[in-house]
Tab-separated table of C-alpha atoms and ligand atoms in Angstrom:
chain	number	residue	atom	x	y	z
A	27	UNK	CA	-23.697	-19.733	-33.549
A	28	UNK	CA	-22.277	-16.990	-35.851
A	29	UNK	CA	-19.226	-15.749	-34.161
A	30	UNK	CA	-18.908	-12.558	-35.285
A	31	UNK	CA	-22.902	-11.879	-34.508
A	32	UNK	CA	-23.692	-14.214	-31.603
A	33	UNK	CA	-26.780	-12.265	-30.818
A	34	UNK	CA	-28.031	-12.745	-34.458
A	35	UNK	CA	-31.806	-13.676	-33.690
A	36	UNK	CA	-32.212	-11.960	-30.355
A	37	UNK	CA	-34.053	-8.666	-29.755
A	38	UNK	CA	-33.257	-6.190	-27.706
A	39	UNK	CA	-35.380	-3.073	-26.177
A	40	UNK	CA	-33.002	-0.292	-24.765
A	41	UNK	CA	-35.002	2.820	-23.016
A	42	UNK	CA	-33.461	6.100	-23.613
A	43	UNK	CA	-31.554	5.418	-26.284
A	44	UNK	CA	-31.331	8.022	-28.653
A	45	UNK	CA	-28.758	9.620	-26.765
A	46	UNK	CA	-25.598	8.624	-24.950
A	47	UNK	CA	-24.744	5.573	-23.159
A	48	UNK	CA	-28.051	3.888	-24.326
A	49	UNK	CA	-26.972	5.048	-28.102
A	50	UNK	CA	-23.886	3.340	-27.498
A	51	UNK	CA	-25.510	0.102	-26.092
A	52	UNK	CA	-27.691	-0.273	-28.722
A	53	UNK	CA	-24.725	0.318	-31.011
A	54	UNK	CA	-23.020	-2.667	-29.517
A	55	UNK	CA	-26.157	-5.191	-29.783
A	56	UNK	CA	-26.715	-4.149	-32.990
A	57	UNK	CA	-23.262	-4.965	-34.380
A	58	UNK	CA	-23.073	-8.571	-32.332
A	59	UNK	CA	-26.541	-8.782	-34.248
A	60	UNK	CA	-29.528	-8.581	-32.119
A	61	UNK	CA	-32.673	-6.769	-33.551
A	62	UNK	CA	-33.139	-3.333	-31.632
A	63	UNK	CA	-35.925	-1.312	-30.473
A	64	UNK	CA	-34.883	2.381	-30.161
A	65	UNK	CA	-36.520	4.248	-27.408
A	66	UNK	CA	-36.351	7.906	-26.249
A	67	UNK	CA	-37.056	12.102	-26.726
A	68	UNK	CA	-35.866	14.354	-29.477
A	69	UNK	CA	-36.050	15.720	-32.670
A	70	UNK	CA	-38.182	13.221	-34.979
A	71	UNK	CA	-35.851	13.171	-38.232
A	72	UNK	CA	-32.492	12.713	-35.694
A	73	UNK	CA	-34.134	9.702	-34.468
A	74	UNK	CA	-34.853	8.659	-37.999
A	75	UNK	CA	-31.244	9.369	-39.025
A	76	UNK	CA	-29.748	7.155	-35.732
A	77	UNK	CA	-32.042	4.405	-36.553
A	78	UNK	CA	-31.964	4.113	-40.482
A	79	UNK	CA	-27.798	4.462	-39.424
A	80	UNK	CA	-27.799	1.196	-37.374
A	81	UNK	CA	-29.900	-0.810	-39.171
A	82	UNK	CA	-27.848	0.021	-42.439
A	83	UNK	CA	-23.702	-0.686	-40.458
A	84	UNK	CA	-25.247	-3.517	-38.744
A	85	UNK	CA	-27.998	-4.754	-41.207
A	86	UNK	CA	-30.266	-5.671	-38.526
A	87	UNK	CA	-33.923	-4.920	-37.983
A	88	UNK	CA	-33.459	-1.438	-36.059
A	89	UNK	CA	-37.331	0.128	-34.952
A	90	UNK	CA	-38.027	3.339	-32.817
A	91	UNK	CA	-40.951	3.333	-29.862
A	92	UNK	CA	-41.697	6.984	-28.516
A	93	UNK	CA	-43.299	5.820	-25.119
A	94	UNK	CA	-42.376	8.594	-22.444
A	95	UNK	CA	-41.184	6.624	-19.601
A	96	UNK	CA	-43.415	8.861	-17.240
A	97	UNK	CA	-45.836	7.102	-18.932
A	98	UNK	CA	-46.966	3.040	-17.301
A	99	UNK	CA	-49.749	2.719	-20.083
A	100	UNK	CA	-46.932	3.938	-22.812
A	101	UNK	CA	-44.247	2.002	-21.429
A	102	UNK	CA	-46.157	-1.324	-21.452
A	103	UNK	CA	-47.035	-0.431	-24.823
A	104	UNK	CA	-43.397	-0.141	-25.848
A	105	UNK	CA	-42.912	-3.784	-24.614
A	106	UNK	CA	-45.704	-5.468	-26.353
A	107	UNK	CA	-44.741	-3.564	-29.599
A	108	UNK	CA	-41.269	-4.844	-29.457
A	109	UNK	CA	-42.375	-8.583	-28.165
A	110	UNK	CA	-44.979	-8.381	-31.428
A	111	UNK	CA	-42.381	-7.088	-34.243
A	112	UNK	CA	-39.180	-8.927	-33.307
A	113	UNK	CA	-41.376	-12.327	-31.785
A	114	UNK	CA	-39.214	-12.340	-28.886
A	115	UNK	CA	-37.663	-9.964	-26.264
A	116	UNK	CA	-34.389	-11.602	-25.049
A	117	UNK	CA	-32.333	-8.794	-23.916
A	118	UNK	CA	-34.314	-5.676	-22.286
A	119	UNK	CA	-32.325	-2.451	-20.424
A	120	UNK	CA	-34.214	0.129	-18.539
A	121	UNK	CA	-31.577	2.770	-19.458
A	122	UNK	CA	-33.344	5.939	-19.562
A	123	UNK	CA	-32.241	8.395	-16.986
A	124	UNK	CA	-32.566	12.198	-15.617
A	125	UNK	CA	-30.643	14.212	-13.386
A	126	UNK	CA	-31.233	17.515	-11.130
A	127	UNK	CA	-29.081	18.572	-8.933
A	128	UNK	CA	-30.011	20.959	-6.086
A	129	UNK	CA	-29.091	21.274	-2.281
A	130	UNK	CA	-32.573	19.649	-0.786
A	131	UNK	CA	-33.851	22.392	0.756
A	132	UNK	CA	-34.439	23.639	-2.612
A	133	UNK	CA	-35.182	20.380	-4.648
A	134	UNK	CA	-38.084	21.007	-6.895
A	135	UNK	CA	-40.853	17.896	-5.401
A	136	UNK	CA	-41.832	18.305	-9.423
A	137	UNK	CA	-38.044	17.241	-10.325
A	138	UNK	CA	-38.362	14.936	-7.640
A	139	UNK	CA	-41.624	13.095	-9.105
A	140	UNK	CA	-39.814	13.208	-12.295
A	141	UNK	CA	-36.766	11.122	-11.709
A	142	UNK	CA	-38.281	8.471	-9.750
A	143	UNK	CA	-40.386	8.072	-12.162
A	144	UNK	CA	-37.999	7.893	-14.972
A	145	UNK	CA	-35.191	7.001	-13.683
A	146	UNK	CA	-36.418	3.597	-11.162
A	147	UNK	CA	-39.994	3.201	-11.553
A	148	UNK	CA	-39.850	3.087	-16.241
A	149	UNK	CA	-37.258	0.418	-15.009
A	150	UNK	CA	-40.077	-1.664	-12.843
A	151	UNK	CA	-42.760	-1.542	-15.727
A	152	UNK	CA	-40.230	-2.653	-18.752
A	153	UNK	CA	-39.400	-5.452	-16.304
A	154	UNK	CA	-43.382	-6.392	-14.793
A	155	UNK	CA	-44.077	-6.066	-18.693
A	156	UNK	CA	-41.363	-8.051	-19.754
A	157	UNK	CA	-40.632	-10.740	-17.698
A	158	UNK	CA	-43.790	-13.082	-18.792
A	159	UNK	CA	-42.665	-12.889	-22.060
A	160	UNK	CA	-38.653	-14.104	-20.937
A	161	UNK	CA	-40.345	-16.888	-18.945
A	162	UNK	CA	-42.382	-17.892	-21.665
A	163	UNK	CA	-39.503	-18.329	-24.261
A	164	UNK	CA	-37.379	-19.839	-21.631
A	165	UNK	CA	-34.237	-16.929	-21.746
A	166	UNK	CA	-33.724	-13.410	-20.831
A	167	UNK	CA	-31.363	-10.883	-20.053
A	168	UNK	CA	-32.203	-7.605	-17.985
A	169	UNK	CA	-29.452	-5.412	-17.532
A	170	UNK	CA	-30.290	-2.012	-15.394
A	171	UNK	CA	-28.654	1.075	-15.646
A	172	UNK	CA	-27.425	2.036	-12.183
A	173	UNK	CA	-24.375	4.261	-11.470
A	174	UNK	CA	-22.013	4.452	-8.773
A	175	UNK	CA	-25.072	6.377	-7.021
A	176	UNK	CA	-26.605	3.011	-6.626
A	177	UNK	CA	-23.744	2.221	-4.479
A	178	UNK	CA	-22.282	5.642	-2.755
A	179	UNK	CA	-24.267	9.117	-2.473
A	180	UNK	CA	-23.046	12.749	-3.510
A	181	UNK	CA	-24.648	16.010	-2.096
A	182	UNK	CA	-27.040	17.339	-4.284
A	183	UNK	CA	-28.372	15.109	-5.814
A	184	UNK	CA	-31.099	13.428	-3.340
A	185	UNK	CA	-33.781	12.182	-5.834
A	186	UNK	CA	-31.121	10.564	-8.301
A	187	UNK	CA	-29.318	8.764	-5.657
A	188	UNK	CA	-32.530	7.521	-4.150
A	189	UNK	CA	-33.947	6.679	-7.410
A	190	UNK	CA	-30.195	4.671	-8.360
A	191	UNK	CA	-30.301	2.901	-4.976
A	192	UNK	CA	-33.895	1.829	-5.021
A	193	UNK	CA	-32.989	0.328	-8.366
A	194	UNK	CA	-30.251	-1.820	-7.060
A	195	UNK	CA	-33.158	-3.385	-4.769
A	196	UNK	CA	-35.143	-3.914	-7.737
A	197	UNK	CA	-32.584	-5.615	-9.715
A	198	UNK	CA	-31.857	-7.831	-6.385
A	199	UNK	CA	-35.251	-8.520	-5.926
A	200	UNK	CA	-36.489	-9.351	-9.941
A	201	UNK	CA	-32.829	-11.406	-9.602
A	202	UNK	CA	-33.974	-13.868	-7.129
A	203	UNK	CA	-37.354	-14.265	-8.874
A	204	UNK	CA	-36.166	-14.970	-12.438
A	205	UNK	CA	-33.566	-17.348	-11.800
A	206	UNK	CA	-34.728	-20.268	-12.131
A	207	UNK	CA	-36.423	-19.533	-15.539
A	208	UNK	CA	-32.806	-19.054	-17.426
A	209	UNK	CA	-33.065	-14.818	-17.090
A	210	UNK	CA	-30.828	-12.819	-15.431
A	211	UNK	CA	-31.212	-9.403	-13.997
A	212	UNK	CA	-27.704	-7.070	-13.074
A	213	UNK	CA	-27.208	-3.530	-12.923
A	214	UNK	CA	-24.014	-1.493	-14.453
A	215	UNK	CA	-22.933	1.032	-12.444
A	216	UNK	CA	-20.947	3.805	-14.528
A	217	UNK	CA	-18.975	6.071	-12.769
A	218	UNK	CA	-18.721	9.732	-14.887
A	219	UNK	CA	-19.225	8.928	-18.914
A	220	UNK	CA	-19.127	12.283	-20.422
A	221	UNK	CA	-22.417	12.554	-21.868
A	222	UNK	CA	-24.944	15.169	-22.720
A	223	UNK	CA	-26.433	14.005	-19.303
A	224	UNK	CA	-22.611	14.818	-17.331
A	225	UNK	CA	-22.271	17.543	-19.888
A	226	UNK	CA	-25.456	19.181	-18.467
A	227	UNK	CA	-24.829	18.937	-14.876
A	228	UNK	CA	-21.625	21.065	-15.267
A	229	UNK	CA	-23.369	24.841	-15.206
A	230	UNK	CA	-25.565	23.772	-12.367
A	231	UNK	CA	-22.977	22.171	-10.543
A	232	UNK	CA	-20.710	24.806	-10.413
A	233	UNK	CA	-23.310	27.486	-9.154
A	234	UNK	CA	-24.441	24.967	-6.431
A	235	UNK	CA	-20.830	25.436	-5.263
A	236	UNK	CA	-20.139	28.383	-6.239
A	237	UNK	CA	-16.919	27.289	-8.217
A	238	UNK	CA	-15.794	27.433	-11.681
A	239	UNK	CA	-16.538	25.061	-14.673
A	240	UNK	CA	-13.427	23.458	-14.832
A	241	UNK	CA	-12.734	23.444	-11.245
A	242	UNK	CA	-15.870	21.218	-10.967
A	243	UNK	CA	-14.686	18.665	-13.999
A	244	UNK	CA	-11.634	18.025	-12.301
A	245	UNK	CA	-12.232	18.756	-8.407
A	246	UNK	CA	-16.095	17.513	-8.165
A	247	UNK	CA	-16.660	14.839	-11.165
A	248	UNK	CA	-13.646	13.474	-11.764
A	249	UNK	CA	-11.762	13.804	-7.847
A	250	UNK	CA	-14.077	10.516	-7.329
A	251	UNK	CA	-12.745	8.559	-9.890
A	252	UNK	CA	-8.950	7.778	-8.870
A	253	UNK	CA	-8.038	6.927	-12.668
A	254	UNK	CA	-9.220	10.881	-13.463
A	255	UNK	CA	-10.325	10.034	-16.804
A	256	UNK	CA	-14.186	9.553	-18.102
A	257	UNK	CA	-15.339	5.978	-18.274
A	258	UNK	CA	-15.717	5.340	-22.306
A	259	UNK	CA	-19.035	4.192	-23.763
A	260	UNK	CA	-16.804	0.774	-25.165
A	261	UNK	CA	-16.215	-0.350	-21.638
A	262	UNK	CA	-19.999	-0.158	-20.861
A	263	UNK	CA	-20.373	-1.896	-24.075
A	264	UNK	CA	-17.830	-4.633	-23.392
A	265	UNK	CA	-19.251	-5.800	-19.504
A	266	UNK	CA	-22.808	-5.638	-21.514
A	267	UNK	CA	-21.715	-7.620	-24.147
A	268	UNK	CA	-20.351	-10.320	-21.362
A	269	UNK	CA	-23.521	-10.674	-19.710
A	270	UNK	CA	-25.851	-11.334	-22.750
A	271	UNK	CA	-23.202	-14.196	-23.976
A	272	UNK	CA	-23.879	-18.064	-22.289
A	273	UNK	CA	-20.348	-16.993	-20.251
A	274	UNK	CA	-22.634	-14.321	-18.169
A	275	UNK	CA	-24.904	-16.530	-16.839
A	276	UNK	CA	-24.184	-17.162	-13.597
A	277	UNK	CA	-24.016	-13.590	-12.905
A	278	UNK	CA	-27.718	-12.348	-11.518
A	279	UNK	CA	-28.161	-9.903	-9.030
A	280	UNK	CA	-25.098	-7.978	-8.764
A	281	UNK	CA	-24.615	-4.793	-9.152
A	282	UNK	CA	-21.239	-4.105	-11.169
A	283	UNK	CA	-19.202	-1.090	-11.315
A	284	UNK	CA	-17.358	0.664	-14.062
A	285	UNK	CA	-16.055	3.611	-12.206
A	286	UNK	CA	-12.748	3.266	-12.234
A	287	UNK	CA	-12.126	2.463	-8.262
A	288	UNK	CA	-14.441	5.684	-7.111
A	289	UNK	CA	-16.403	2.878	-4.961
A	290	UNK	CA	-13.371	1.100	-4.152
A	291	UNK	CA	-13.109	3.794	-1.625
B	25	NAD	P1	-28.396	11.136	-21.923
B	25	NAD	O1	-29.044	12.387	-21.455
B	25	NAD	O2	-27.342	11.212	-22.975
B	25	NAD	O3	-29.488	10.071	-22.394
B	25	NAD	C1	-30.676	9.892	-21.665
B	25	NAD	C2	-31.675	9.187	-22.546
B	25	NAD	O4	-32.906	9.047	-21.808
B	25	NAD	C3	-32.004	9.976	-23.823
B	25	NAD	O5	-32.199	9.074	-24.899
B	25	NAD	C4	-33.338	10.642	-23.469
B	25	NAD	O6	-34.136	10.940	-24.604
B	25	NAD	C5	-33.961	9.555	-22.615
B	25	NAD	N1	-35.053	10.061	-21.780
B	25	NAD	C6	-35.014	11.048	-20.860
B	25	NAD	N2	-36.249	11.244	-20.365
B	25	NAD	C7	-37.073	10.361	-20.975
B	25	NAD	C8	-38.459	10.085	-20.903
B	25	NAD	N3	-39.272	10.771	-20.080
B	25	NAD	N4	-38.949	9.095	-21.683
B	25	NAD	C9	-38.160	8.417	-22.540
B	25	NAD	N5	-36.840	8.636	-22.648
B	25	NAD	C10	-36.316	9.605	-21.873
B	25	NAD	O7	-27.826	10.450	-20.591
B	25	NAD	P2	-26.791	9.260	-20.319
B	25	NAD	O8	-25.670	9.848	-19.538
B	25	NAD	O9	-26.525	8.480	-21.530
B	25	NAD	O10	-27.657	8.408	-19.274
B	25	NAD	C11	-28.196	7.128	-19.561
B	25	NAD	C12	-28.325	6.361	-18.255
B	25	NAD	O11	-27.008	6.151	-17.712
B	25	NAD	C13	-29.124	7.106	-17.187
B	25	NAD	O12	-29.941	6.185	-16.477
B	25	NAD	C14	-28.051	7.643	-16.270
B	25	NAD	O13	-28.510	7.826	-14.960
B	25	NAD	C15	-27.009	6.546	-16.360
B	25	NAD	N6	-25.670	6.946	-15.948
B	25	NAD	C16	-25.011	7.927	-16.619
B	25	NAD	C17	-23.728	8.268	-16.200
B	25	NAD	C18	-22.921	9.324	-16.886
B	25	NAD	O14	-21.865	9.690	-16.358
B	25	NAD	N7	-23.325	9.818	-18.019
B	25	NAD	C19	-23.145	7.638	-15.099
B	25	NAD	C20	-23.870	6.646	-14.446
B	25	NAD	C21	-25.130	6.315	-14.881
């Protein structure tokens, strides 16, 4: 094994990745070098720039899948294109993820539909897709994209938390099936990583509570997490890059915080 690329070989499929933490994952594959598949919304010739970007630092095979993850037909479409270009699918994280926040008297059932879909069921068809395909080459590693709203709830925000905690149960569950067949299935559980996801929930946040910008960075987002800083996109990089190397494998099923003690609490 190369030890400065021990993923050379292995491809990975990252959903909503063309922003954010799933940017940053598929930054971190790419430079222990695994083959990635791109996945995600916006602007055509950004996407182009990210992914001509990562396959020219890492000099890897870098592609780009559009599939909307509201989408089953799409998304299963996205795994079989990935499984036929690369000739394997060894590392696969459901990553894509949506957030409204409003009190639930008022939650939109459209916003509702939305982020289940997105943000727990995308996750179930990348796995049902991808699983025969682990099996059949005898490794895999699925690593879901939880948050500390997998573990512990916050007002507001009914349909992510419900979405977050029914994907714990799915990682649980798929856990116990695959584990036998050398694949693993875990869930990271960020607590605040200031992305355009965090940076977006800031506005809304503040009018739900009727309380100034600031006052909700450092008295709602940050008063959870008792080290009062964001969590960085390298430590979400670092527990991923554990769990896709031979010393991971014993860990299946658990869900894993990063959140800097906020569930310690
Ligand atoms: P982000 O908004 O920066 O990125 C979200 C990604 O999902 C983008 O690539 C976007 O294009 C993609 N996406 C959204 N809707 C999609 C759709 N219908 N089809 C395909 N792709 C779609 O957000 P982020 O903060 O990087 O979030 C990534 C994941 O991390 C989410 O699941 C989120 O819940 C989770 N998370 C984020 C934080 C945080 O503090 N930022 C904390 C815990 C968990």
């Amino acid at each position: 094994m190369n030890a400065q690329k021990p993923l050379a070989g292995q491809a990975a499929l990252i959903t909503g990745s063309t922003s954010g933490i799933g940017l940053a994952l598929a930054d971190a594959l790419a430079g222990a070098g695994a083959d990635i598949m791109l996945n995600g919304l916006g602007d055509a010739d950004e996407i182009e720039k990210t992914r001509a970007g990562l396959a020219h630092e890492h000099g890897v095979k870098v592609l780009f899948h559009g599939a909307n993850m509201t989408r089953p037909d799409e998304i299963a479409d996205l795994v079989a294109t990935t499984h036929k270009a690369f000739g394997r699918l060894d590392i696969a994280i459901p990553n894509a993820g949506i957030q409204h926040i409003a009190p639930i008297e008022d939650f939109p059932p459209e916003k509702w539909d939305a982020i289940l879909a997105i943000n727990l069921s995308s996750a179930f068809h990348i796995i049902r897709a991808g699983v025969p395909l682990m099996k059949a080459q005898g490794y895999g590693r699925i690593i879901n994209m939880a948050s500390t709203h997998a573990l512990v709830a916050s007002p507001f925000k009914s349909a992510y938390v419900a979405a977050k905690h029914g994907l714990a149960g799915l990682t649980k569950t798929v856990a116990l099936e695959v584990a036998a067949h050398n694949i693993t299935c875990n869930a990271i559980c960020p607590g605040y990583v200031k992305t355009p996801l965090v940076e977006a929930q800031i506005g809304p946040t503040a009018k739900a509570r009727g309380i100034s910008e600031e006052d909700v960075v450092r008295d709602v987002l940050l008063a959870a997490q008792p080290t009062k800083a964001f969590v960085e996109y390298n430590q979400l990089a670092g527990l991923l890059l554990y769990l896709v190397s031979d010393a991971g494998a014993s860990v299946n099923g658990a869900m894993l915080p990063v959140d800097g003690g906020w569930t310690a609490q």
